[in-house]
Tab-separated table of N, CA and C in Angstrom:
chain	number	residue	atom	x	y	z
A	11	UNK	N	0.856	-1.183	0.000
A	11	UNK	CA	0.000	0.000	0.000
A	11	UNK	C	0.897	1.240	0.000
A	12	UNK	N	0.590	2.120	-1.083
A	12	UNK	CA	1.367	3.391	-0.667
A	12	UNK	C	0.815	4.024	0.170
A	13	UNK	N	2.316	5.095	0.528
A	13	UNK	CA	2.396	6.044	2.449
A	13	UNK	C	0.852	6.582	2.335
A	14	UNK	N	0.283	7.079	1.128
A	14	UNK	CA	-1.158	8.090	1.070
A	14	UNK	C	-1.941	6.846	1.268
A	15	UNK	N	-2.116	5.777	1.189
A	15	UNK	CA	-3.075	4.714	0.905
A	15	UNK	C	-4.240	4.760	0.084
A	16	UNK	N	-3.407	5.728	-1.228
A	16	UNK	CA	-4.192	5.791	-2.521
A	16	UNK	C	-3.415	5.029	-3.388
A	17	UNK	N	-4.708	4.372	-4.085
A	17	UNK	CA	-4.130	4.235	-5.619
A	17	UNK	C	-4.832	3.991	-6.552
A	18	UNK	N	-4.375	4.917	-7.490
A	18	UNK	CA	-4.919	5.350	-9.025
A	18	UNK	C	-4.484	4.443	-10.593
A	19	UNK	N	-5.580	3.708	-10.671
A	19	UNK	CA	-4.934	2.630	-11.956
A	19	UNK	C	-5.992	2.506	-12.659
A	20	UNK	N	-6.089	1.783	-13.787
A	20	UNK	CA	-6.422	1.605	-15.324
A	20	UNK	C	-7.048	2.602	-15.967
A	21	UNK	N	-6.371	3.702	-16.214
A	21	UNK	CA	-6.519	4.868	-16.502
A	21	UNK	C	-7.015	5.033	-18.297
A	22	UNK	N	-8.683	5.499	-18.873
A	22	UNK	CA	-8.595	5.379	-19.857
A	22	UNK	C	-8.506	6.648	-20.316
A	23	UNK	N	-7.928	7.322	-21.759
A	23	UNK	CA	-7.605	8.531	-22.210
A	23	UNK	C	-8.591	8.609	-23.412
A	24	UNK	N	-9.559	9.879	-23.457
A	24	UNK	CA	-10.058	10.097	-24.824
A	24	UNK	C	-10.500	11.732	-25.200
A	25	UNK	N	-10.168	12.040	-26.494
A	25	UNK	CA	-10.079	13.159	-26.407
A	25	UNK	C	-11.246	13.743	-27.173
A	26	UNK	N	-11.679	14.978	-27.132
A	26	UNK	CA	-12.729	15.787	-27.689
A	26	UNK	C	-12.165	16.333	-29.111
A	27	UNK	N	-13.720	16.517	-29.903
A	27	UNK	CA	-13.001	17.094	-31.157
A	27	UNK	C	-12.127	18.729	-30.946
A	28	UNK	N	-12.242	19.276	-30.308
A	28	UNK	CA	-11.687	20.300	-29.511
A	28	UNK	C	-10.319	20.312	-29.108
A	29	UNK	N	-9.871	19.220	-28.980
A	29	UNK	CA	-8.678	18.644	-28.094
A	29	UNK	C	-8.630	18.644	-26.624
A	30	UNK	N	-10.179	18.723	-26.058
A	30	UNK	CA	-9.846	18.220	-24.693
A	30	UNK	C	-9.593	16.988	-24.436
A	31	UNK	N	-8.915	16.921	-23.613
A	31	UNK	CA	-8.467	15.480	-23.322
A	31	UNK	C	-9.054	15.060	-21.734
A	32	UNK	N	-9.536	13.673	-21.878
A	32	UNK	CA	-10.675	13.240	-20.675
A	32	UNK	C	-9.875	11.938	-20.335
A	33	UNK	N	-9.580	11.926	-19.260
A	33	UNK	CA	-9.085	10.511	-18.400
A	33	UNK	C	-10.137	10.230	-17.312
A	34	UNK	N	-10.587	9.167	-17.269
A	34	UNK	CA	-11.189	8.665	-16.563
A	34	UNK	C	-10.699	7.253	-15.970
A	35	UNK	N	-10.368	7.266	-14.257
A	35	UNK	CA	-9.599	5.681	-13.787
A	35	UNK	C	-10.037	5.651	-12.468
A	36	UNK	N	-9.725	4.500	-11.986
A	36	UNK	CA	-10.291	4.199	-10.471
A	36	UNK	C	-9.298	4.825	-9.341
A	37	UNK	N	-10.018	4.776	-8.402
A	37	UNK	CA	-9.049	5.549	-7.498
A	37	UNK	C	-9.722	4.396	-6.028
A	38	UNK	N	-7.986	3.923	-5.860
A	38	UNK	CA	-8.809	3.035	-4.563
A	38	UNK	C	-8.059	3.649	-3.431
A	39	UNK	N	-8.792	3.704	-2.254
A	39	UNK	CA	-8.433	4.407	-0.988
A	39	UNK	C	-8.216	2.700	-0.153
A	40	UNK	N	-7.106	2.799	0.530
A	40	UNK	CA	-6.592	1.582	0.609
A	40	UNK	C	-6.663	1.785	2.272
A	41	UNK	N	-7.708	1.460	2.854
A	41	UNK	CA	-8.207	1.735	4.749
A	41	UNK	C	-8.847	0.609	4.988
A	42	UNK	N	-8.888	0.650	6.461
A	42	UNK	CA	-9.564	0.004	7.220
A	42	UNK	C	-11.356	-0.238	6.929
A	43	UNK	N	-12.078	-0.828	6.968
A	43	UNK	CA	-13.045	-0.910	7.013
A	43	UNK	C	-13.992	-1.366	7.822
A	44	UNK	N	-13.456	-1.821	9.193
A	44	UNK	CA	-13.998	-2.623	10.392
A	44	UNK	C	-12.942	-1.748	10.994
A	45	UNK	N	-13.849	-1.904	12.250
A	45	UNK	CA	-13.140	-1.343	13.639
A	45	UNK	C	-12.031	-2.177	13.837
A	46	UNK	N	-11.589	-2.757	13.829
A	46	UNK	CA	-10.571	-3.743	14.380
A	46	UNK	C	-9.655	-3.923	13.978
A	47	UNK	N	-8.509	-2.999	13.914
A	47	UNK	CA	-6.944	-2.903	13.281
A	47	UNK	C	-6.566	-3.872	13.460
A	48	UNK	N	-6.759	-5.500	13.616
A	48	UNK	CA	-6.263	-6.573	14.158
A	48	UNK	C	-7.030	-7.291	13.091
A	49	UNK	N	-7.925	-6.672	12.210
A	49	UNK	CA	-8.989	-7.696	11.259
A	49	UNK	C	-7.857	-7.664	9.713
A	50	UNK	N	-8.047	-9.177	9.653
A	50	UNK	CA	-7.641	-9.692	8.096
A	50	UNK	C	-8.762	-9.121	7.186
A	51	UNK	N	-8.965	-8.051	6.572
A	51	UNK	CA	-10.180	-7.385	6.227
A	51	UNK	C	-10.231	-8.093	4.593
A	52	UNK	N	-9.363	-8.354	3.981
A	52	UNK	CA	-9.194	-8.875	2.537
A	52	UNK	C	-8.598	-10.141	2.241
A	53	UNK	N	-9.068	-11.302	2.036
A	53	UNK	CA	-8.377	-12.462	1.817
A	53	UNK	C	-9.226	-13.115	0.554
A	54	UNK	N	-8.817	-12.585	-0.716
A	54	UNK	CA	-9.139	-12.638	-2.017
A	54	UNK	C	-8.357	-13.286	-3.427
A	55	UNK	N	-8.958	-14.348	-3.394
A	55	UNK	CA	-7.950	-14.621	-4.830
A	55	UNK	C	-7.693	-13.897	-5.947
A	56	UNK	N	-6.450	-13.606	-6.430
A	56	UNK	CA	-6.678	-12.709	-7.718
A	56	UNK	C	-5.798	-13.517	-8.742
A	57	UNK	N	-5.510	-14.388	-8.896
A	57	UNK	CA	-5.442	-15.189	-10.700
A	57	UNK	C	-3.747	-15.537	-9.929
A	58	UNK	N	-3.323	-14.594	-9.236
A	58	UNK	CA	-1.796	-14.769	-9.564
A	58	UNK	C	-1.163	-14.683	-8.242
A	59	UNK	N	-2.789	-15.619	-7.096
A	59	UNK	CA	-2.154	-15.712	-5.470
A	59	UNK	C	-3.519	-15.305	-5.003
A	60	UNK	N	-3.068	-14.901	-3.935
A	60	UNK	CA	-4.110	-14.335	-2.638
A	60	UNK	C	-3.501	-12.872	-2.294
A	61	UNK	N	-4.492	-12.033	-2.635
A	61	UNK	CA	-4.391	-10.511	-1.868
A	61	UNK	C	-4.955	-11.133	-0.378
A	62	UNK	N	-4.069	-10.767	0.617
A	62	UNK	CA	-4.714	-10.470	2.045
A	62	UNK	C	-3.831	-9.861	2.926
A	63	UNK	N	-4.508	-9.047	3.769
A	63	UNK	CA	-3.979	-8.143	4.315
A	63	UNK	C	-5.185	-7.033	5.321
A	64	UNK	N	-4.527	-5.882	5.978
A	64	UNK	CA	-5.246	-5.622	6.923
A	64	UNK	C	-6.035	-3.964	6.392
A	65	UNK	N	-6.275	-3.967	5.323
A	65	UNK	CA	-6.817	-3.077	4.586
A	65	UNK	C	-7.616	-3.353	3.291
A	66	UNK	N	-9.069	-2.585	3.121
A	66	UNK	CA	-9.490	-2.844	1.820
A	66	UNK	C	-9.766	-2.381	1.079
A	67	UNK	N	-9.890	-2.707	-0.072
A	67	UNK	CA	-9.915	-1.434	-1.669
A	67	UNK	C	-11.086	-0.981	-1.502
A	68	UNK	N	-11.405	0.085	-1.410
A	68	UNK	CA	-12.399	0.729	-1.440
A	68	UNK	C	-12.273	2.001	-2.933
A	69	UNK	N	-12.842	1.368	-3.439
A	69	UNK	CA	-12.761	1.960	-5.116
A	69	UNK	C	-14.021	2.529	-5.921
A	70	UNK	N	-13.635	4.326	-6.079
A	70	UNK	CA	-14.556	4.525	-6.947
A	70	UNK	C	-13.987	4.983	-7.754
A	71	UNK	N	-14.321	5.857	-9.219
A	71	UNK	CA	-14.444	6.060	-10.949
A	71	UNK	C	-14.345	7.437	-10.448
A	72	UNK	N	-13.216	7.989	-11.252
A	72	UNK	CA	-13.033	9.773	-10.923
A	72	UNK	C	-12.747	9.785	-12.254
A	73	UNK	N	-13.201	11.313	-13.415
A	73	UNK	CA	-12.858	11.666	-14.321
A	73	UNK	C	-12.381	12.896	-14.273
A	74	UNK	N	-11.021	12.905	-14.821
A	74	UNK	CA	-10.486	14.636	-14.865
A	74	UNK	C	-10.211	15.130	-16.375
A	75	UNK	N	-10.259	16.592	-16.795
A	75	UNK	CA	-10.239	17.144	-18.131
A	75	UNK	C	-9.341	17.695	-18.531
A	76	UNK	N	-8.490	18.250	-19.607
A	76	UNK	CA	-7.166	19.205	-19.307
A	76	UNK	C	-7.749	19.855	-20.418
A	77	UNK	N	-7.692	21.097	-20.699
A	77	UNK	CA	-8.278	21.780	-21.570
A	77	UNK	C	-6.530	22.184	-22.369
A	78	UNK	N	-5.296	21.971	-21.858
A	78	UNK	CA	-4.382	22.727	-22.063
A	78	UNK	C	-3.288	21.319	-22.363
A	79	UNK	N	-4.069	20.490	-23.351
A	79	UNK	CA	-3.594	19.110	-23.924
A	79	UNK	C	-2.456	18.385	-23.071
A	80	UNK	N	-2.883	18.171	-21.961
A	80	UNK	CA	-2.724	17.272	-20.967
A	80	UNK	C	-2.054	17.661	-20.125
A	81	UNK	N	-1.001	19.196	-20.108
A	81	UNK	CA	-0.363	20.188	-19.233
A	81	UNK	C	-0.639	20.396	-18.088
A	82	UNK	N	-2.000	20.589	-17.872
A	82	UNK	CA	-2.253	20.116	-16.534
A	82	UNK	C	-4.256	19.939	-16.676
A	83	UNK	N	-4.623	19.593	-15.241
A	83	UNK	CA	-5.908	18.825	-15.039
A	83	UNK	C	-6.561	19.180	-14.144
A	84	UNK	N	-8.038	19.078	-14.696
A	84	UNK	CA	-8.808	19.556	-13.747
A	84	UNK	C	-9.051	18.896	-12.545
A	85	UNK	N	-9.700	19.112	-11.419
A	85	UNK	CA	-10.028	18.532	-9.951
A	85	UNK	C	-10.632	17.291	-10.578
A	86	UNK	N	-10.365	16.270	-9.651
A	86	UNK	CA	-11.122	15.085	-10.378
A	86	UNK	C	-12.754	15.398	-9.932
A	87	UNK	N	-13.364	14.578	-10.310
A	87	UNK	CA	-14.900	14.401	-9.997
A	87	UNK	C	-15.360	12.906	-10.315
A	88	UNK	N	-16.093	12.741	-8.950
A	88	UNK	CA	-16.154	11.291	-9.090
A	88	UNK	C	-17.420	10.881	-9.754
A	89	UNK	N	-17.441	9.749	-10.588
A	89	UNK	CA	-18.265	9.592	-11.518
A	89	UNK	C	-18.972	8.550	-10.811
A	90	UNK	N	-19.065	7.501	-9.852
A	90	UNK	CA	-19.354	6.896	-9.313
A	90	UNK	C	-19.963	7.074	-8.016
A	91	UNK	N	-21.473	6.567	-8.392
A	91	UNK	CA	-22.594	7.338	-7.028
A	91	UNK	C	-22.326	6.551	-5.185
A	92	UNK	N	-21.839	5.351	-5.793
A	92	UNK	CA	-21.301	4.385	-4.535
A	92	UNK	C	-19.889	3.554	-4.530
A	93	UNK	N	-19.504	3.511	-3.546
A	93	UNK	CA	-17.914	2.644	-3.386
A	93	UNK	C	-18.049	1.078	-3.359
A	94	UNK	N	-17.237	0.601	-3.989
A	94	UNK	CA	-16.842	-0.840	-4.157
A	94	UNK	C	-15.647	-1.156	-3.531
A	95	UNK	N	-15.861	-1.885	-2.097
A	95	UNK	CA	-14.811	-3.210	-1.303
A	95	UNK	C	-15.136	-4.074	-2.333
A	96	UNK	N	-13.873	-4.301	-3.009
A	96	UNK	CA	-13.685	-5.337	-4.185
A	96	UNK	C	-13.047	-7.028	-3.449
A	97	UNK	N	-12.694	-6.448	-1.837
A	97	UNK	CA	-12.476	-7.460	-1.235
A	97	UNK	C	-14.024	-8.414	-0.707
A	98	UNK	N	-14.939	-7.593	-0.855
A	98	UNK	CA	-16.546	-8.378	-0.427
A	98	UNK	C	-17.359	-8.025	-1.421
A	99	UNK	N	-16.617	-8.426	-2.943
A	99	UNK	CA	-17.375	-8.591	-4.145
A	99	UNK	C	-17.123	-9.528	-4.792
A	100	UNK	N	-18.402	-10.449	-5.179
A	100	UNK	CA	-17.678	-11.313	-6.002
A	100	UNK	C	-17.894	-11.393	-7.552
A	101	UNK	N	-16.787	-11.761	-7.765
A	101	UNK	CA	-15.866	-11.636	-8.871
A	101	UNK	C	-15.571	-13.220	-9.411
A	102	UNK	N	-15.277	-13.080	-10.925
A	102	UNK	CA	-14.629	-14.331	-11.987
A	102	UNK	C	-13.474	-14.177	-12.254
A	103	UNK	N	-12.643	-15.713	-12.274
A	103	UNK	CA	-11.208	-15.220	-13.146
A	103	UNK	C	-11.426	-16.147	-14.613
A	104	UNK	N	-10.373	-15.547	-15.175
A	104	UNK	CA	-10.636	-16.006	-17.055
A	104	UNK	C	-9.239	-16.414	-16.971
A	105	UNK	N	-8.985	-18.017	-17.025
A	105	UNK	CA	-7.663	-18.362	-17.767
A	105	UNK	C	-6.652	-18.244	-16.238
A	106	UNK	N	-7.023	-17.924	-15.516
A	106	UNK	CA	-6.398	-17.855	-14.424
A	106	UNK	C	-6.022	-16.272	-14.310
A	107	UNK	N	-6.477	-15.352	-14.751
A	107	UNK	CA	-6.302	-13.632	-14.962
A	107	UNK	C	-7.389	-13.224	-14.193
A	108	UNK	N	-6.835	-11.673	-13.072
A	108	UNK	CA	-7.892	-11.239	-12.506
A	108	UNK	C	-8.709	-10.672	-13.508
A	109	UNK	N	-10.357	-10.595	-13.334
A	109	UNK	CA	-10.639	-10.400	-14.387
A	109	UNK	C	-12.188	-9.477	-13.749
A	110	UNK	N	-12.586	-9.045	-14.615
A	110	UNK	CA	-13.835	-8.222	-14.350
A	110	UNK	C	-13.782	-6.752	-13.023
A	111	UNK	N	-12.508	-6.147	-13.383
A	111	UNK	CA	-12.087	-5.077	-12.512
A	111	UNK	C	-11.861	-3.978	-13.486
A	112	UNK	N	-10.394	-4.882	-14.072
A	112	UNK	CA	-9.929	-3.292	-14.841
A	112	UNK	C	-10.419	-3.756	-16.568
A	113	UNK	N	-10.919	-5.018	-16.958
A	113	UNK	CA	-11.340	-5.209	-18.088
A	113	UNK	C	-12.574	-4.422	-18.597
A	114	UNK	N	-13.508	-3.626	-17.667
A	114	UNK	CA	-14.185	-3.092	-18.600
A	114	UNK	C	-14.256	-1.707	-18.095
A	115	UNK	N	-13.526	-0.768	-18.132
A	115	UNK	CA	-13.161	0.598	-17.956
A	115	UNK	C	-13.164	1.286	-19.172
A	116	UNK	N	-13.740	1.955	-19.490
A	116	UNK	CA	-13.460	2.620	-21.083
A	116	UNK	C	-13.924	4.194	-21.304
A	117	UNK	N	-13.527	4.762	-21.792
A	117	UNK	CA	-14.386	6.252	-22.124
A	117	UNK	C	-14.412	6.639	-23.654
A	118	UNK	N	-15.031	7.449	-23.983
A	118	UNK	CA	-15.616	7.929	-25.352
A	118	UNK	C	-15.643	9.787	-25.315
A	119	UNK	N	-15.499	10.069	-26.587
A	119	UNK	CA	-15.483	11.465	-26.109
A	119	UNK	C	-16.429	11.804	-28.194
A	120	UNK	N	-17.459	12.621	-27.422
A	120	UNK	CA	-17.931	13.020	-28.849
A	120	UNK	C	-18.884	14.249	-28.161
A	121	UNK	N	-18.378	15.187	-29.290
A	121	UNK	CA	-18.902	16.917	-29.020
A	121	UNK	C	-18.627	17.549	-27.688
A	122	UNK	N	-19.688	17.783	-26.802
A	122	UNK	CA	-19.544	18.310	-25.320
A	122	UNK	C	-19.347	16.981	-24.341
A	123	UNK	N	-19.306	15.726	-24.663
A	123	UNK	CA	-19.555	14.620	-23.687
A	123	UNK	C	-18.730	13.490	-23.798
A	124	UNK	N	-18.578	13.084	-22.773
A	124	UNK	CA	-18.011	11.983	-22.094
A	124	UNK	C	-18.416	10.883	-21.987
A	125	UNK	N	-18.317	9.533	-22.900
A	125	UNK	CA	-18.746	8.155	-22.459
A	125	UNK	C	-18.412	7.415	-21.322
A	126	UNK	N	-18.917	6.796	-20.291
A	126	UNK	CA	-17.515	6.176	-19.100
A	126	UNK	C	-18.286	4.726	-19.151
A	127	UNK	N	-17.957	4.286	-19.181
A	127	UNK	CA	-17.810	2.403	-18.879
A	127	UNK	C	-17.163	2.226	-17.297
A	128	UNK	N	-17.254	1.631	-16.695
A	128	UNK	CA	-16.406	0.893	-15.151
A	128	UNK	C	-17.044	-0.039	-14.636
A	129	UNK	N	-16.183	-0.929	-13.963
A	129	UNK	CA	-16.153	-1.918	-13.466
A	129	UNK	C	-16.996	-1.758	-11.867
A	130	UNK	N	-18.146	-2.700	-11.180
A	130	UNK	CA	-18.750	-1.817	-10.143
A	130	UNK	C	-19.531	-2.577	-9.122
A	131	UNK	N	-19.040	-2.819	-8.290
A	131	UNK	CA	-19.232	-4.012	-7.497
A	131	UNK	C	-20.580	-3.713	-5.983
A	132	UNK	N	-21.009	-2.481	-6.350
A	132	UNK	CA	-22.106	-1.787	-5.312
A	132	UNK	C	-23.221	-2.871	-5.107
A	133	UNK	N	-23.570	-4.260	-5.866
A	133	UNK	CA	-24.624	-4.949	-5.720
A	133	UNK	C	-24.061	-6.143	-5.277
A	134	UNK	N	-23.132	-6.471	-4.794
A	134	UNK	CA	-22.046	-7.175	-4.257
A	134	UNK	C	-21.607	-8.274	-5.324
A	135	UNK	N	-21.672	-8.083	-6.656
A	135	UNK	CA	-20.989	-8.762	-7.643
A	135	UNK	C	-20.322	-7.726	-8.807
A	136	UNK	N	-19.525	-8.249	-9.559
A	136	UNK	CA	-19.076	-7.732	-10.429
A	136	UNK	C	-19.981	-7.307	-11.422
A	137	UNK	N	-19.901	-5.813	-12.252
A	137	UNK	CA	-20.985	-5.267	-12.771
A	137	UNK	C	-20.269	-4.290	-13.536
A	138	UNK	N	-20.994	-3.863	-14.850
A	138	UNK	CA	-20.880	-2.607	-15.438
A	138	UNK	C	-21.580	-1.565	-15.332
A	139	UNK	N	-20.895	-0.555	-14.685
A	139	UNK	CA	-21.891	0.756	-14.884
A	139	UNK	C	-21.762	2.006	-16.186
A	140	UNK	N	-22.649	2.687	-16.378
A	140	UNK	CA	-22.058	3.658	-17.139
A	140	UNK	C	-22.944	5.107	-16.614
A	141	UNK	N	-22.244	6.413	-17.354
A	141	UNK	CA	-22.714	7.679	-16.799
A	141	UNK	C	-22.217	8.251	-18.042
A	142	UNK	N	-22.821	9.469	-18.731
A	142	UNK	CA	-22.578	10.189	-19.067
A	142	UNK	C	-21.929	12.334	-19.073
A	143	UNK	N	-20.913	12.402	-19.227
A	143	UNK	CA	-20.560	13.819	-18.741
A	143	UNK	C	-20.394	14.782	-19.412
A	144	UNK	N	-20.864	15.595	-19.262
A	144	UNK	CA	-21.668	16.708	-19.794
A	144	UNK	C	-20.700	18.032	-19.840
A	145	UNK	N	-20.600	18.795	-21.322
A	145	UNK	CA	-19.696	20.153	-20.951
A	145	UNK	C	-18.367	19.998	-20.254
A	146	UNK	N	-17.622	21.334	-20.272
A	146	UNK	CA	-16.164	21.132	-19.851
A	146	UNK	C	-16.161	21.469	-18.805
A	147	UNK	N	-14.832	21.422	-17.680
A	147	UNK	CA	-14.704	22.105	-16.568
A	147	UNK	C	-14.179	23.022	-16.319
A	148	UNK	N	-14.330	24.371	-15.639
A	148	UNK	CA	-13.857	24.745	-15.800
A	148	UNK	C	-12.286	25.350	-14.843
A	149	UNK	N	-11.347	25.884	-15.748
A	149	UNK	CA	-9.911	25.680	-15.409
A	149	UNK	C	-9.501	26.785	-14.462
């Protein structure tokens, strides 16, 4: 876990006819989730072992914009109405590969808007959500 107990991965990039450029990726906050600093909170197969340990992914979908071709970025904003413990979701593996996390993440970019695809475990299984985003942000 990194010192922040963030982490930011499968990051998708798509740009506007404009040249804004839209990233949209998960952002997992890597904490406690039970009172009990003594709790094995995650003991999860992932294709290539067992994640376990005393912290759990708690992961939602943030999209940020750069109007100034990728130079710098706007505040993220989270695109995702609820958080996913991916450690008390269940999930498939394919071929022995973790699978149904970062495989369906995707974005689209046409005129003022934003397509988002993500991976979304709020019904306690693996799931696709999508949202649409509207207009730019501003810088």
């Amino acid at each position: 876990v990194p010192a922040t107990g963030v982490k930011r991965l499968w990051p998708t990039v798509s740009v506007r006819p404009g040249g804004d450029v839209d990233v949209v990726y998960l952002e997992s906050q890597e904490k406690q989730a039970t009172p009990n600093p003594t709790d094995i909170e995650c003991s999860k197969p992932t294709g290539q072992g067992i994640r376990s340990g005393l912290v759990s992914p708690l992961v939602d979908t943030y999209w940020v914009q750069s109007r100034a071709g990728g130079a710098t970025f706007s505040a993220p904003l989270r695109i995702s109405e609820q958080t996913t413990n991916w450690c008390t979701t269940f999930y498939t593996f394919s071929g022995g590969v973790f699978s149904n996390i970062g495989d369906y993440i995707a974005s689209a970019s046409a005129g003022n808007r934003t397509f988002v695809l993500w991976p979304d475990g709020r019904n306690g299984f693996s799931d696709v959500f999508f949202a649409e985003v509207k207009g730019k942000v501003k810088m």
